[in-house]
mmCIF file of C-alpha atoms in Angstrom:
data_model
loop_
_atom_site.group_PDB
_atom_site.id
_atom_site.type_symbol
_atom_site.label_atom_id
_atom_site.label_comp_id
_atom_site.label_asym_id
_atom_site.label_seq_id
_atom_site.Cartn_x
_atom_site.Cartn_y
_atom_site.Cartn_z
ATOM 1 C CA LEU A 1 -3.912 -18.714 2.031
ATOM 2 C CA SER A 2 -1.663 -20.861 4.198
ATOM 3 C CA SER A 3 -0.643 -19.658 7.646
ATOM 4 C CA HIS A 4 2.918 -19.180 6.389
ATOM 5 C CA THR A 5 1.789 -17.102 3.406
ATOM 6 C CA ARG A 6 -0.449 -14.969 5.635
ATOM 7 C CA PHE A 7 2.492 -14.458 8.007
ATOM 8 C CA VAL A 8 4.861 -13.353 5.237
ATOM 9 C CA MET A 9 2.235 -10.900 3.990
ATOM 10 C CA SER A 10 1.619 -9.662 7.535
ATOM 11 C CA LEU A 11 5.345 -9.292 8.188
ATOM 12 C CA GLY A 12 5.606 -7.087 5.122
ATOM 13 C CA THR A 13 2.803 -4.848 6.332
ATOM 14 C CA VAL A 14 4.324 -4.732 9.829
ATOM 15 C CA SER A 15 7.644 -3.608 8.340
ATOM 16 C CA ARG A 16 5.994 -0.934 6.206
ATOM 17 C CA ARG A 17 3.857 0.137 9.146
ATOM 18 C CA LEU A 18 6.826 0.531 11.459
ATOM 19 C CA ALA A 19 8.700 2.533 8.858
ATOM 20 C CA ARG A 20 5.848 5.051 8.985
ATOM 21 C CA SER A 21 5.360 5.081 12.736
ATOM 22 C CA PHE A 22 7.318 5.787 15.924
ATOM 23 C CA ALA A 23 11.029 5.723 15.150
ATOM 24 C CA PRO A 24 11.302 6.249 18.072
ATOM 25 C CA THR A 25 8.360 8.267 19.382
ATOM 26 C CA PHE A 26 10.392 11.061 20.913
ATOM 27 C CA ALA A 27 12.772 11.313 17.980
ATOM 28 C CA ARG A 28 9.830 11.861 15.671
ATOM 29 C CA GLY A 29 8.549 14.508 18.050
ATOM 30 C CA TYR A 30 11.838 16.379 17.991
ATOM 31 C CA ALA A 31 11.866 16.315 14.190
ATOM 32 C CA ALA A 32 8.365 17.757 14.095
ATOM 33 C CA ALA A 33 9.377 20.517 16.486
ATOM 34 C CA ALA A 34 12.425 21.298 14.386
ATOM 35 C CA ALA A 35 10.110 21.697 11.421
ATOM 36 C CA GLY A 36 8.302 24.439 13.326
ATOM 37 C CA GLU A 37 5.301 22.544 14.677
ATOM 38 C CA ASP A 38 3.233 24.544 17.153
ATOM 39 C CA LEU A 39 2.990 22.380 20.230
ATOM 40 C CA LYS A 40 -0.072 22.385 22.464
ATOM 41 C CA LYS A 41 0.316 22.658 26.222
ATOM 42 C CA THR A 42 -1.759 21.063 28.960
ATOM 43 C CA VAL A 43 -2.939 23.225 31.849
ATOM 44 C CA LEU A 44 -0.188 21.617 33.951
ATOM 45 C CA TRP A 45 2.656 22.821 31.703
ATOM 46 C CA ASP A 46 3.875 25.547 34.074
ATOM 47 C CA LEU A 47 3.737 23.120 37.001
ATOM 48 C CA HIS A 48 5.891 20.636 35.058
ATOM 49 C CA VAL A 49 8.522 23.258 34.283
ATOM 50 C CA ALA A 50 8.515 24.579 37.860
ATOM 51 C CA ASN A 51 9.217 21.038 39.099
ATOM 52 C CA GLY A 52 12.123 20.402 36.755
ATOM 53 C CA GLY A 53 10.206 18.678 33.990
ATOM 54 C CA LYS A 54 12.181 18.098 30.782
ATOM 55 C CA MET A 55 9.643 18.969 28.100
ATOM 56 C CA VAL A 56 9.640 17.165 24.750
ATOM 57 C CA PRO A 57 7.263 17.074 21.766
ATOM 58 C CA PHE A 58 4.831 14.158 21.851
ATOM 59 C CA ALA A 59 1.789 13.698 19.571
ATOM 60 C CA GLY A 60 1.655 17.444 18.975
ATOM 61 C CA TRP A 61 1.970 18.341 22.662
ATOM 62 C CA SER A 62 4.787 19.607 24.857
ATOM 63 C CA MET A 63 4.993 16.910 27.530
ATOM 64 C CA PRO A 64 7.427 15.981 30.340
ATOM 65 C CA ILE A 65 9.638 13.011 29.503
ATOM 66 C CA GLN A 66 11.141 13.094 32.997
ATOM 67 C CA TYR A 67 11.742 15.317 36.025
ATOM 68 C CA LYS A 68 14.827 15.569 38.243
ATOM 69 C CA ASP A 69 14.859 11.827 38.870
ATOM 70 C CA SER A 70 16.198 9.527 36.162
ATOM 71 C CA ILE A 71 13.731 7.539 34.070
ATOM 72 C CA MET A 72 15.022 4.366 35.743
ATOM 73 C CA ASP A 73 14.443 5.760 39.238
ATOM 74 C CA SER A 74 10.991 7.081 38.293
ATOM 75 C CA THR A 75 10.026 3.674 36.890
ATOM 76 C CA LYS A 76 11.077 1.914 40.086
ATOM 77 C CA HIS A 77 9.319 4.509 42.242
ATOM 78 C CA CYS A 78 5.966 3.791 40.576
ATOM 79 C CA ARG A 79 6.327 0.109 41.534
ATOM 80 C CA THR A 80 6.810 0.977 45.222
ATOM 81 C CA GLY A 81 5.271 4.423 45.755
ATOM 82 C CA GLY A 82 2.813 6.658 43.954
ATOM 83 C CA SER A 83 3.270 8.425 40.621
ATOM 84 C CA ILE A 84 1.307 11.240 38.980
ATOM 85 C CA PHE A 85 1.153 11.335 35.177
ATOM 86 C CA ASP A 86 -0.254 14.220 33.140
ATOM 87 C CA VAL A 87 -2.275 12.464 30.431
ATOM 88 C CA ALA A 88 -4.366 15.493 29.518
ATOM 89 C CA HIS A 89 -3.161 15.144 25.921
ATOM 90 C CA MET A 90 -5.467 12.120 25.623
ATOM 91 C CA CYS A 91 -8.926 12.519 24.091
ATOM 92 C CA PRO A 92 -11.815 11.758 26.484
ATOM 93 C CA VAL A 93 -15.249 11.449 24.889
ATOM 94 C CA THR A 94 -18.778 10.989 26.230
ATOM 95 C CA LEU A 95 -21.640 9.432 24.283
ATOM 96 C CA THR A 96 -25.150 10.053 25.578
ATOM 97 C CA GLY A 97 -28.659 9.046 24.502
ATOM 98 C CA LYS A 98 -30.848 5.963 24.699
ATOM 99 C CA ASP A 99 -29.073 4.388 21.704
ATOM 100 C CA CYS A 100 -25.475 5.138 22.709
ATOM 101 C CA VAL A 101 -24.762 1.544 23.746
ATOM 102 C CA SER A 102 -26.046 0.096 20.467
ATOM 103 C CA PHE A 103 -24.056 2.659 18.505
ATOM 104 C CA LEU A 104 -20.736 2.064 20.252
ATOM 105 C CA GLU A 105 -21.209 -1.705 20.027
ATOM 106 C CA SER A 106 -21.473 -1.288 16.249
ATOM 107 C CA ILE A 107 -17.938 0.152 16.042
ATOM 108 C CA THR A 108 -16.146 -1.662 18.902
ATOM 109 C CA VAL A 109 -15.781 -5.290 19.968
ATOM 110 C CA ALA A 110 -17.029 -4.657 23.519
ATOM 111 C CA ASP A 111 -20.081 -6.309 25.100
ATOM 112 C CA LEU A 112 -21.546 -3.066 26.429
ATOM 113 C CA LYS A 113 -25.058 -4.421 26.811
ATOM 114 C CA GLY A 114 -23.734 -7.049 29.203
ATOM 115 C CA MET A 115 -21.593 -4.568 31.114
ATOM 116 C CA LYS A 116 -22.903 -3.305 34.461
ATOM 117 C CA ALA A 117 -23.232 0.429 35.013
ATOM 118 C CA GLY A 118 -20.168 1.756 36.798
ATOM 119 C CA THR A 119 -17.793 -0.759 35.191
ATOM 120 C CA GLY A 120 -15.616 -0.712 32.105
ATOM 121 C CA GLY A 121 -12.702 -2.238 30.261
ATOM 122 C CA LEU A 122 -10.323 -2.108 27.328
ATOM 123 C CA SER A 123 -11.744 -2.404 23.822
ATOM 124 C CA VAL A 124 -10.707 -1.717 20.244
ATOM 125 C CA MET A 125 -12.185 0.006 17.207
ATOM 126 C CA LEU A 126 -11.532 -1.826 13.949
ATOM 127 C CA ASN A 127 -11.498 -1.032 10.261
ATOM 128 C CA GLU A 128 -13.375 -3.176 7.749
ATOM 129 C CA LYS A 129 -10.350 -5.464 7.374
ATOM 130 C CA GLY A 130 -10.267 -6.196 11.101
ATOM 131 C CA GLY A 131 -7.224 -4.002 11.778
ATOM 132 C CA VAL A 132 -7.047 -1.912 14.921
ATOM 133 C CA ILE A 133 -7.876 1.772 14.423
ATOM 134 C CA ASP A 134 -7.309 2.436 18.124
ATOM 135 C CA ASP A 135 -7.534 0.831 21.534
ATOM 136 C CA THR A 136 -9.694 2.607 24.089
ATOM 137 C CA VAL A 137 -10.844 2.234 27.677
ATOM 138 C CA ILE A 138 -14.652 2.371 27.837
ATOM 139 C CA ALA A 139 -16.688 2.957 30.990
ATOM 140 C CA LYS A 140 -20.429 2.358 31.097
ATOM 141 C CA VAL A 141 -21.742 5.213 33.200
ATOM 142 C CA SER A 142 -25.348 4.134 32.605
ATOM 143 C CA ASP A 143 -27.496 2.650 29.858
ATOM 144 C CA GLU A 144 -27.633 6.141 28.361
ATOM 145 C CA GLU A 145 -24.074 7.387 28.925
ATOM 146 C CA LEU A 146 -20.672 6.014 27.966
ATOM 147 C CA TYR A 147 -17.222 7.446 28.648
ATOM 148 C CA LEU A 148 -14.176 6.507 26.591
ATOM 149 C CA VAL A 149 -10.608 7.744 26.256
ATOM 150 C CA LEU A 150 -8.883 7.812 22.856
ATOM 151 C CA ASN A 151 -5.139 7.957 22.246
ATOM 152 C CA ALA A 152 -3.668 11.428 21.722
ATOM 153 C CA GLY A 153 -1.921 10.559 18.479
ATOM 154 C CA CYS A 154 -5.103 9.005 17.088
ATOM 155 C CA ARG A 155 -7.485 11.836 18.002
ATOM 156 C CA ASP A 156 -8.195 13.208 14.526
ATOM 157 C CA LYS A 157 -8.575 9.868 12.766
ATOM 158 C CA ASP A 158 -10.580 8.366 15.647
ATOM 159 C CA LEU A 159 -13.063 11.226 15.800
ATOM 160 C CA ALA A 160 -13.417 11.171 12.003
ATOM 161 C CA HIS A 161 -14.007 7.406 12.116
ATOM 162 C CA ILE A 162 -16.633 7.711 14.842
ATOM 163 C CA GLU A 163 -18.354 10.591 13.040
ATOM 164 C CA SER A 164 -18.474 8.618 9.786
ATOM 165 C CA TYR A 165 -20.693 6.038 11.510
ATOM 166 C CA LEU A 166 -22.439 8.398 13.911
ATOM 167 C CA LYS A 167 -23.979 10.674 11.282
ATOM 168 C CA PRO A 168 -25.798 7.911 9.345
ATOM 169 C CA PHE A 169 -26.817 6.325 12.659
ATOM 170 C CA GLN A 170 -28.389 9.613 13.736
ATOM 171 C CA ALA A 171 -29.955 10.109 10.298
ATOM 172 C CA LYS A 172 -31.838 6.833 10.805
ATOM 173 C CA GLY A 173 -33.260 8.139 14.074
ATOM 174 C CA GLY A 174 -30.594 6.885 16.472
ATOM 175 C CA ASP A 175 -30.549 8.829 19.737
ATOM 176 C CA VAL A 176 -26.867 9.417 20.507
ATOM 177 C CA THR A 177 -24.767 12.545 20.944
ATOM 178 C CA MET A 178 -20.979 12.778 21.120
ATOM 179 C CA HIS A 179 -19.087 15.326 23.219
ATOM 180 C CA VAL A 180 -15.275 15.685 23.247
ATOM 181 C CA GLU A 181 -14.241 16.756 26.747
ATOM 182 C CA ASP A 182 -11.668 19.397 25.839
ATOM 183 C CA GLU A 183 -12.705 21.370 28.927
ATOM 184 C CA ARG A 184 -11.325 18.705 31.260
ATOM 185 C CA SER A 185 -7.862 17.356 32.079
ATOM 186 C CA LEU A 186 -6.914 13.742 32.698
ATOM 187 C CA ILE A 187 -4.522 12.768 35.485
ATOM 188 C CA ALA A 188 -3.229 9.237 36.135
ATOM 189 C CA LEU A 189 -2.321 8.298 39.714
ATOM 190 C CA GLN A 190 -0.485 4.962 39.760
ATOM 191 C CA GLY A 191 1.341 2.639 42.141
ATOM 192 C CA PRO A 192 0.752 1.013 45.547
ATOM 193 C CA LYS A 193 0.510 4.437 47.228
ATOM 194 C CA ALA A 194 -2.161 5.640 44.764
ATOM 195 C CA ALA A 195 -5.165 4.283 46.660
ATOM 196 C CA PRO A 196 -4.074 5.597 50.092
ATOM 197 C CA ALA A 197 -3.387 9.015 48.564
ATOM 198 C CA LEU A 198 -6.744 9.219 46.817
ATOM 199 C CA GLN A 199 -8.628 7.748 49.776
ATOM 200 C CA SER A 200 -7.437 10.646 51.921
ATOM 201 C CA MET A 201 -9.287 13.024 49.590
ATOM 202 C CA VAL A 202 -12.609 11.263 48.983
ATOM 203 C CA ALA A 203 -15.559 10.303 51.171
ATOM 204 C CA GLY A 204 -16.366 6.968 49.542
ATOM 205 C CA ASP A 205 -14.670 3.659 50.355
ATOM 206 C CA LEU A 206 -12.185 2.905 47.559
ATOM 207 C CA SER A 207 -11.762 -0.668 48.803
ATOM 208 C CA LYS A 208 -15.142 -1.359 47.171
ATOM 209 C CA MET A 209 -14.031 0.086 43.835
ATOM 210 C CA TYR A 210 -12.283 -2.544 41.714
ATOM 211 C CA PHE A 211 -10.141 -2.560 38.570
ATOM 212 C CA SER A 212 -11.959 -0.882 35.637
ATOM 213 C CA ASP A 213 -14.764 0.481 37.856
ATOM 214 C CA PHE A 214 -15.978 4.035 37.206
ATOM 215 C CA ALA A 215 -17.559 6.591 39.524
ATOM 216 C CA PHE A 216 -18.321 10.275 39.906
ATOM 217 C CA MET A 217 -16.763 11.579 43.098
ATOM 218 C CA ASP A 218 -15.539 14.739 44.742
ATOM 219 C CA VAL A 219 -11.769 14.636 45.153
ATOM 220 C CA LYS A 220 -10.787 17.193 47.776
ATOM 221 C CA GLY A 221 -14.026 18.973 46.948
ATOM 222 C CA ILE A 222 -13.412 18.911 43.178
ATOM 223 C CA PRO A 223 -16.057 17.144 41.024
ATOM 224 C CA CYS A 224 -14.225 14.388 39.142
ATOM 225 C CA LYS A 225 -14.748 11.284 37.057
ATOM 226 C CA VAL A 226 -12.619 8.462 38.429
ATOM 227 C CA THR A 227 -11.756 5.142 36.767
ATOM 228 C CA ARG A 228 -9.658 2.517 38.538
ATOM 229 C CA THR A 229 -7.328 1.809 35.653
ATOM 230 C CA GLY A 230 -3.984 2.835 34.183
ATOM 231 C CA TYR A 231 -1.123 2.009 31.841
ATOM 232 C CA THR A 232 1.544 0.729 34.237
ATOM 233 C CA GLY A 233 0.409 -2.689 35.447
ATOM 234 C CA GLU A 234 0.037 -1.215 38.933
ATOM 235 C CA ASP A 235 -3.111 -0.424 40.863
ATOM 236 C CA GLY A 236 -4.173 3.125 40.146
ATOM 237 C CA PHE A 237 -6.719 5.620 38.892
ATOM 238 C CA GLU A 238 -7.356 7.940 35.987
ATOM 239 C CA ILE A 239 -9.019 11.132 37.181
ATOM 240 C CA SER A 240 -10.906 13.498 34.867
ATOM 241 C CA VAL A 241 -10.934 16.969 36.413
ATOM 242 C CA PRO A 242 -12.158 20.387 35.190
ATOM 243 C CA ASP A 243 -9.232 22.265 33.605
ATOM 244 C CA GLU A 244 -9.504 25.178 36.009
ATOM 245 C CA ARG A 245 -8.925 22.906 39.014
ATOM 246 C CA ALA A 246 -6.330 20.498 37.622
ATOM 247 C CA VAL A 247 -3.330 22.272 39.150
ATOM 248 C CA GLU A 248 -5.071 22.363 42.540
ATOM 249 C CA LEU A 249 -5.705 18.615 42.389
ATOM 250 C CA VAL A 250 -2.188 17.697 41.315
ATOM 251 C CA GLU A 251 -0.600 19.880 43.989
ATOM 252 C CA ALA A 252 -2.782 18.176 46.600
ATOM 253 C CA LEU A 253 -1.707 14.747 45.342
ATOM 254 C CA MET A 254 1.954 15.801 45.325
ATOM 255 C CA ALA A 255 1.656 16.601 49.031
ATOM 256 C CA CYS A 256 0.721 12.980 49.805
ATOM 257 C CA ASP A 257 3.247 10.526 51.240
ATOM 258 C CA GLU A 258 5.608 9.007 48.627
ATOM 259 C CA VAL A 259 3.723 10.514 45.665
ATOM 260 C CA LYS A 260 5.793 12.142 42.891
ATOM 261 C CA LEU A 261 5.375 13.514 39.380
ATOM 262 C CA CYS A 262 6.354 11.039 36.671
ATOM 263 C CA GLY A 263 7.072 11.555 32.972
ATOM 264 C CA LEU A 264 6.471 9.830 29.660
ATOM 265 C CA GLY A 265 9.830 8.051 29.710
ATOM 266 C CA ALA A 266 8.967 6.035 32.800
ATOM 267 C CA ARG A 267 5.415 5.551 31.543
ATOM 268 C CA ASP A 268 6.771 3.765 28.472
ATOM 269 C CA SER A 269 9.087 1.557 30.562
ATOM 270 C CA LEU A 270 6.232 0.716 32.914
ATOM 271 C CA ARG A 271 3.800 -0.238 30.157
ATOM 272 C CA LEU A 272 6.451 -2.374 28.425
ATOM 273 C CA GLU A 273 7.193 -4.223 31.673
ATOM 274 C CA ALA A 274 3.428 -4.729 32.000
ATOM 275 C CA GLY A 275 3.242 -6.165 28.463
ATOM 276 C CA LEU A 276 0.803 -3.463 27.325
ATOM 277 C CA CYS A 277 0.522 -2.417 23.691
ATOM 278 C CA LEU A 278 1.522 1.004 22.405
ATOM 279 C CA TYR A 279 -0.619 2.094 19.479
ATOM 280 C CA GLY A 280 1.558 2.793 16.442
ATOM 281 C CA ASN A 281 4.119 0.212 17.553
ATOM 282 C CA ASP A 282 2.474 -3.011 18.723
ATOM 283 C CA ILE A 283 -0.971 -2.497 17.235
ATOM 284 C CA GLU A 284 -2.035 -0.594 14.138
ATOM 285 C CA GLN A 285 -4.453 -0.739 11.245
ATOM 286 C CA HIS A 286 -2.704 -3.764 9.683
ATOM 287 C CA ILE A 287 -2.847 -5.863 12.853
ATOM 288 C CA SER A 288 -5.993 -7.497 14.228
ATOM 289 C CA PRO A 289 -6.725 -7.902 17.932
ATOM 290 C CA ILE A 290 -6.475 -11.673 17.479
ATOM 291 C CA GLU A 291 -2.935 -11.400 16.092
ATOM 292 C CA ALA A 292 -2.021 -8.891 18.820
ATOM 293 C CA GLY A 293 -3.032 -11.200 21.660
ATOM 294 C CA LEU A 294 -6.108 -9.120 22.458
ATOM 295 C CA THR A 295 -8.736 -11.763 21.726
ATOM 296 C CA TRP A 296 -10.024 -11.266 25.279
ATOM 297 C CA THR A 297 -11.244 -7.779 24.345
ATOM 298 C CA VAL A 298 -13.827 -9.327 22.008
ATOM 299 C CA GLY A 299 -16.862 -9.800 24.240
ATOM 300 C CA LYS A 300 -17.965 -13.443 24.426
ATOM 301 C CA ALA A 301 -21.526 -12.392 23.692
ATOM 302 C CA ARG A 302 -20.295 -10.714 20.491
ATOM 303 C CA ARG A 303 -18.334 -13.620 19.044
ATOM 304 C CA GLU A 304 -21.150 -15.504 17.338
ATOM 305 C CA ALA A 305 -22.611 -12.567 15.424
ATOM 306 C CA CYS A 306 -19.473 -10.371 15.323
ATOM 307 C CA ASP A 307 -21.857 -7.589 14.335
ATOM 308 C CA PHE A 308 -19.344 -4.768 14.422
ATOM 309 C CA VAL A 309 -17.088 -3.098 11.867
ATOM 310 C CA GLY A 310 -14.484 -5.666 10.783
ATOM 311 C CA GLY A 311 -16.517 -8.457 12.335
ATOM 312 C CA GLU A 312 -16.417 -10.837 9.373
ATOM 313 C CA VAL A 313 -12.624 -10.950 9.499
ATOM 314 C CA ILE A 314 -12.569 -11.395 13.270
ATOM 315 C CA LYS A 315 -15.142 -14.199 13.116
ATOM 316 C CA GLN A 316 -13.006 -16.053 10.577
ATOM 317 C CA GLN A 317 -9.846 -15.543 12.628
ATOM 318 C CA LEU A 318 -11.566 -16.795 15.759
ATOM 319 C CA ALA A 319 -12.599 -19.917 13.872
ATOM 320 C CA ASP A 320 -9.464 -20.572 11.797
ATOM 321 C CA GLY A 321 -6.722 -19.022 13.899
ATOM 322 C CA VAL A 322 -4.023 -16.634 12.712
ATOM 323 C CA GLY A 323 -0.515 -17.119 11.403
ATOM 324 C CA ILE A 324 1.287 -14.650 13.660
ATOM 325 C CA ARG A 325 1.122 -13.615 17.281
ATOM 326 C CA ARG A 326 2.527 -10.913 19.545
ATOM 327 C CA VAL A 327 4.964 -12.342 22.092
ATOM 328 C CA GLY A 328 7.433 -11.156 24.694
ATOM 329 C CA PHE A 329 11.199 -11.625 24.612
ATOM 330 C CA VAL A 330 14.129 -11.438 26.972
ATOM 331 C CA THR A 331 17.270 -10.601 24.996
ATOM 332 C CA THR A 332 21.014 -10.310 25.525
ATOM 333 C CA GLY A 333 23.428 -7.656 24.281
ATOM 334 C CA ALA A 334 22.164 -4.199 23.392
ATOM 335 C CA PRO A 335 18.386 -3.743 23.825
ATOM 336 C CA ALA A 336 16.316 -4.778 20.801
ATOM 337 C CA ARG A 337 14.063 -1.861 19.872
ATOM 338 C CA GLN A 338 11.472 -1.123 17.210
ATOM 339 C CA HIS A 339 12.407 -2.455 13.755
ATOM 340 C CA SER A 340 14.941 -4.994 15.066
ATOM 341 C CA LYS A 341 14.682 -8.241 13.107
ATOM 342 C CA VAL A 342 13.742 -11.501 14.812
ATOM 343 C CA LEU A 343 15.646 -14.488 13.398
ATOM 344 C CA ASP A 344 15.394 -18.224 13.804
ATOM 345 C CA LEU A 345 18.473 -20.181 14.893
ATOM 346 C CA ASP A 346 19.455 -20.619 11.240
ATOM 347 C CA GLY A 347 19.517 -16.854 10.696
ATOM 348 C CA ASN A 348 16.279 -16.605 8.717
ATOM 349 C CA GLU A 349 14.171 -13.502 9.354
ATOM 350 C CA ILE A 350 10.867 -14.611 10.887
ATOM 351 C CA GLY A 351 9.522 -11.507 12.612
ATOM 352 C CA GLU A 352 10.133 -8.067 13.991
ATOM 353 C CA ILE A 353 10.414 -6.295 17.340
ATOM 354 C CA THR A 354 7.750 -3.645 17.858
ATOM 355 C CA SER A 355 8.713 -2.373 21.343
ATOM 356 C CA GLY A 356 11.788 -2.974 23.426
ATOM 357 C CA GLY A 357 14.250 -1.581 25.929
ATOM 358 C CA PHE A 358 16.009 -2.127 29.227
ATOM 359 C CA SER A 359 13.721 -2.991 32.131
ATOM 360 C CA PRO A 360 14.622 -0.844 35.156
ATOM 361 C CA CYS A 361 12.740 -3.166 37.511
ATOM 362 C CA LEU A 362 14.073 -6.471 36.165
ATOM 363 C CA GLY A 363 17.568 -5.312 35.245
ATOM 364 C CA LYS A 364 17.523 -6.961 31.814
ATOM 365 C CA ASN A 365 16.444 -6.332 28.236
ATOM 366 C CA ILE A 366 12.815 -7.022 27.351
ATOM 367 C CA ALA A 367 10.861 -6.606 24.144
ATOM 368 C CA MET A 368 7.716 -7.601 22.321
ATOM 369 C CA GLY A 369 7.078 -8.300 18.665
ATOM 370 C CA PHE A 370 5.463 -10.591 16.115
ATOM 371 C CA VAL A 371 6.557 -14.092 15.118
ATOM 372 C CA PRO A 372 4.874 -17.072 13.425
ATOM 373 C CA LYS A 373 2.437 -18.666 15.849
ATOM 374 C CA LYS A 374 4.404 -21.932 15.873
ATOM 375 C CA MET A 375 7.475 -20.004 17.095
ATOM 376 C CA GLY A 376 5.602 -18.160 19.836
ATOM 377 C CA LYS A 377 5.700 -20.710 22.656
ATOM 378 C CA ALA A 378 7.350 -19.504 25.871
ATOM 379 C CA GLY A 379 10.905 -20.810 26.105
ATOM 380 C CA THR A 380 11.520 -20.874 22.345
ATOM 381 C CA GLU A 381 15.091 -19.778 21.608
ATOM 382 C CA LEU A 382 15.495 -17.259 18.799
ATOM 383 C CA LYS A 383 17.842 -14.445 17.780
ATOM 384 C CA VAL A 384 17.429 -10.674 17.371
ATOM 385 C CA GLN A 385 19.508 -8.484 15.106
ATOM 386 C CA VAL A 386 20.407 -5.162 16.700
ATOM 387 C CA ARG A 387 22.147 -3.043 14.088
ATOM 388 C CA ASN A 388 24.757 -5.468 12.710
ATOM 389 C CA LYS A 389 25.022 -7.750 15.717
ATOM 390 C CA VAL A 390 22.965 -10.882 16.360
ATOM 391 C CA ASN A 391 22.005 -11.539 19.996
ATOM 392 C CA ASP A 392 20.180 -14.305 21.835
ATOM 393 C CA ALA A 393 16.440 -14.006 22.517
ATOM 394 C CA VAL A 394 14.017 -16.214 24.411
ATOM 395 C CA VAL A 395 10.246 -16.012 23.997
ATOM 396 C CA THR A 396 8.824 -15.065 27.387
ATOM 397 C CA LYS A 397 5.342 -14.865 28.851
ATOM 398 C CA MET A 398 3.921 -11.422 29.490
ATOM 399 C CA PRO A 399 3.531 -9.409 31.606
ATOM 400 C CA PHE A 400 7.216 -9.318 32.436
ATOM 401 C CA VAL A 401 6.402 -7.724 35.801
ATOM 402 C CA PRO A 402 3.320 -9.248 37.496
ATOM 403 C CA ALA A 403 0.204 -7.070 37.292
ATOM 404 C CA LYS A 404 -1.139 -5.689 40.560
ATOM 405 C CA TYR A 405 -4.618 -4.610 39.491
ATOM 406 C CA TYR A 406 -7.068 -4.336 42.388
ATOM 407 C CA ARG A 407 -9.638 -7.082 41.900
ATOM 408 C CA PRO A 408 -12.202 -8.763 44.177
ATOM 409 C CA ALA A 409 -10.666 -11.445 46.408
#
């Protein structure tokens, strides 16, 4: 098939996919609640309410969208201070056993064999057609233990997918065991004040812990798993803590200088400014990591064999290229959000916005979406249709706000 034909086919699947997915995320959550859905609560639920959290349905959970501060103010605060996010709705998993690395390499694109213990990174699980089942942060604890975090909304399908490959792997003698860490909570501490706040509570030197590194450590005497990562583009940490001590930890963090609770609304603005994908919007089972601009997640040592689920498709795409790509936009007029059409200057529909909104930190509208590869060069002038109005759009490099991950000098 020609690149144009593949793009038209892909655009159709993107449109159908978006019609089934977040429209928007919180609106779908409200509809589910109205239908009588029983929402789960994290162990921090009472703390959220006591601190003015506005609770909304999200992926089957009752979660804070914001607190007393506006979403715009909370977004800006994370760029200058420290922000605490309750992400205990996520699904952390450990894989143990002498064959755990080989097993996880068979269902993700990561080069785990080449990864040093105590380090990690973003990866993706694919279906047989090369589409993304989920994106996940993987940490290599040791050669016989891996730690990964799955998206909340993908929990059931992800665990079923993993199990479908795990059981036959075990039946052939593979030594690997999976444990879902439902007894622990996950807290994200993000922003330039995150490291000073955490450093005041740990004995080790955090200046020697870099982006994506993983370590076991006592945080104010609480045994935790700590990964230097996040979903904001800022320096920060994700802290796995036993449920029974999560409130204690969060209250201690809240007492630190310039550290505040932050909700899902700001988290979405922050990740969009950072150019990070939201599963269900920007990546899904009909989009490959190559099309989504995530080629870098495919380990270089894996690219020749591509011996993972969906590998044949990925190997061909790496060799031949793809017809579409995910790009960033700056737009005028009303913000272009999910489902907005992307048009060429002649008014022809050529793509679709997958995420978009007003950037609190930049003071302008930003978005991301898919267009034909030839139209994806930074500076290309296009149009977006927001309801019945057509506005200007310019393809823009991402991230929109420079990343501040803590890396070696």
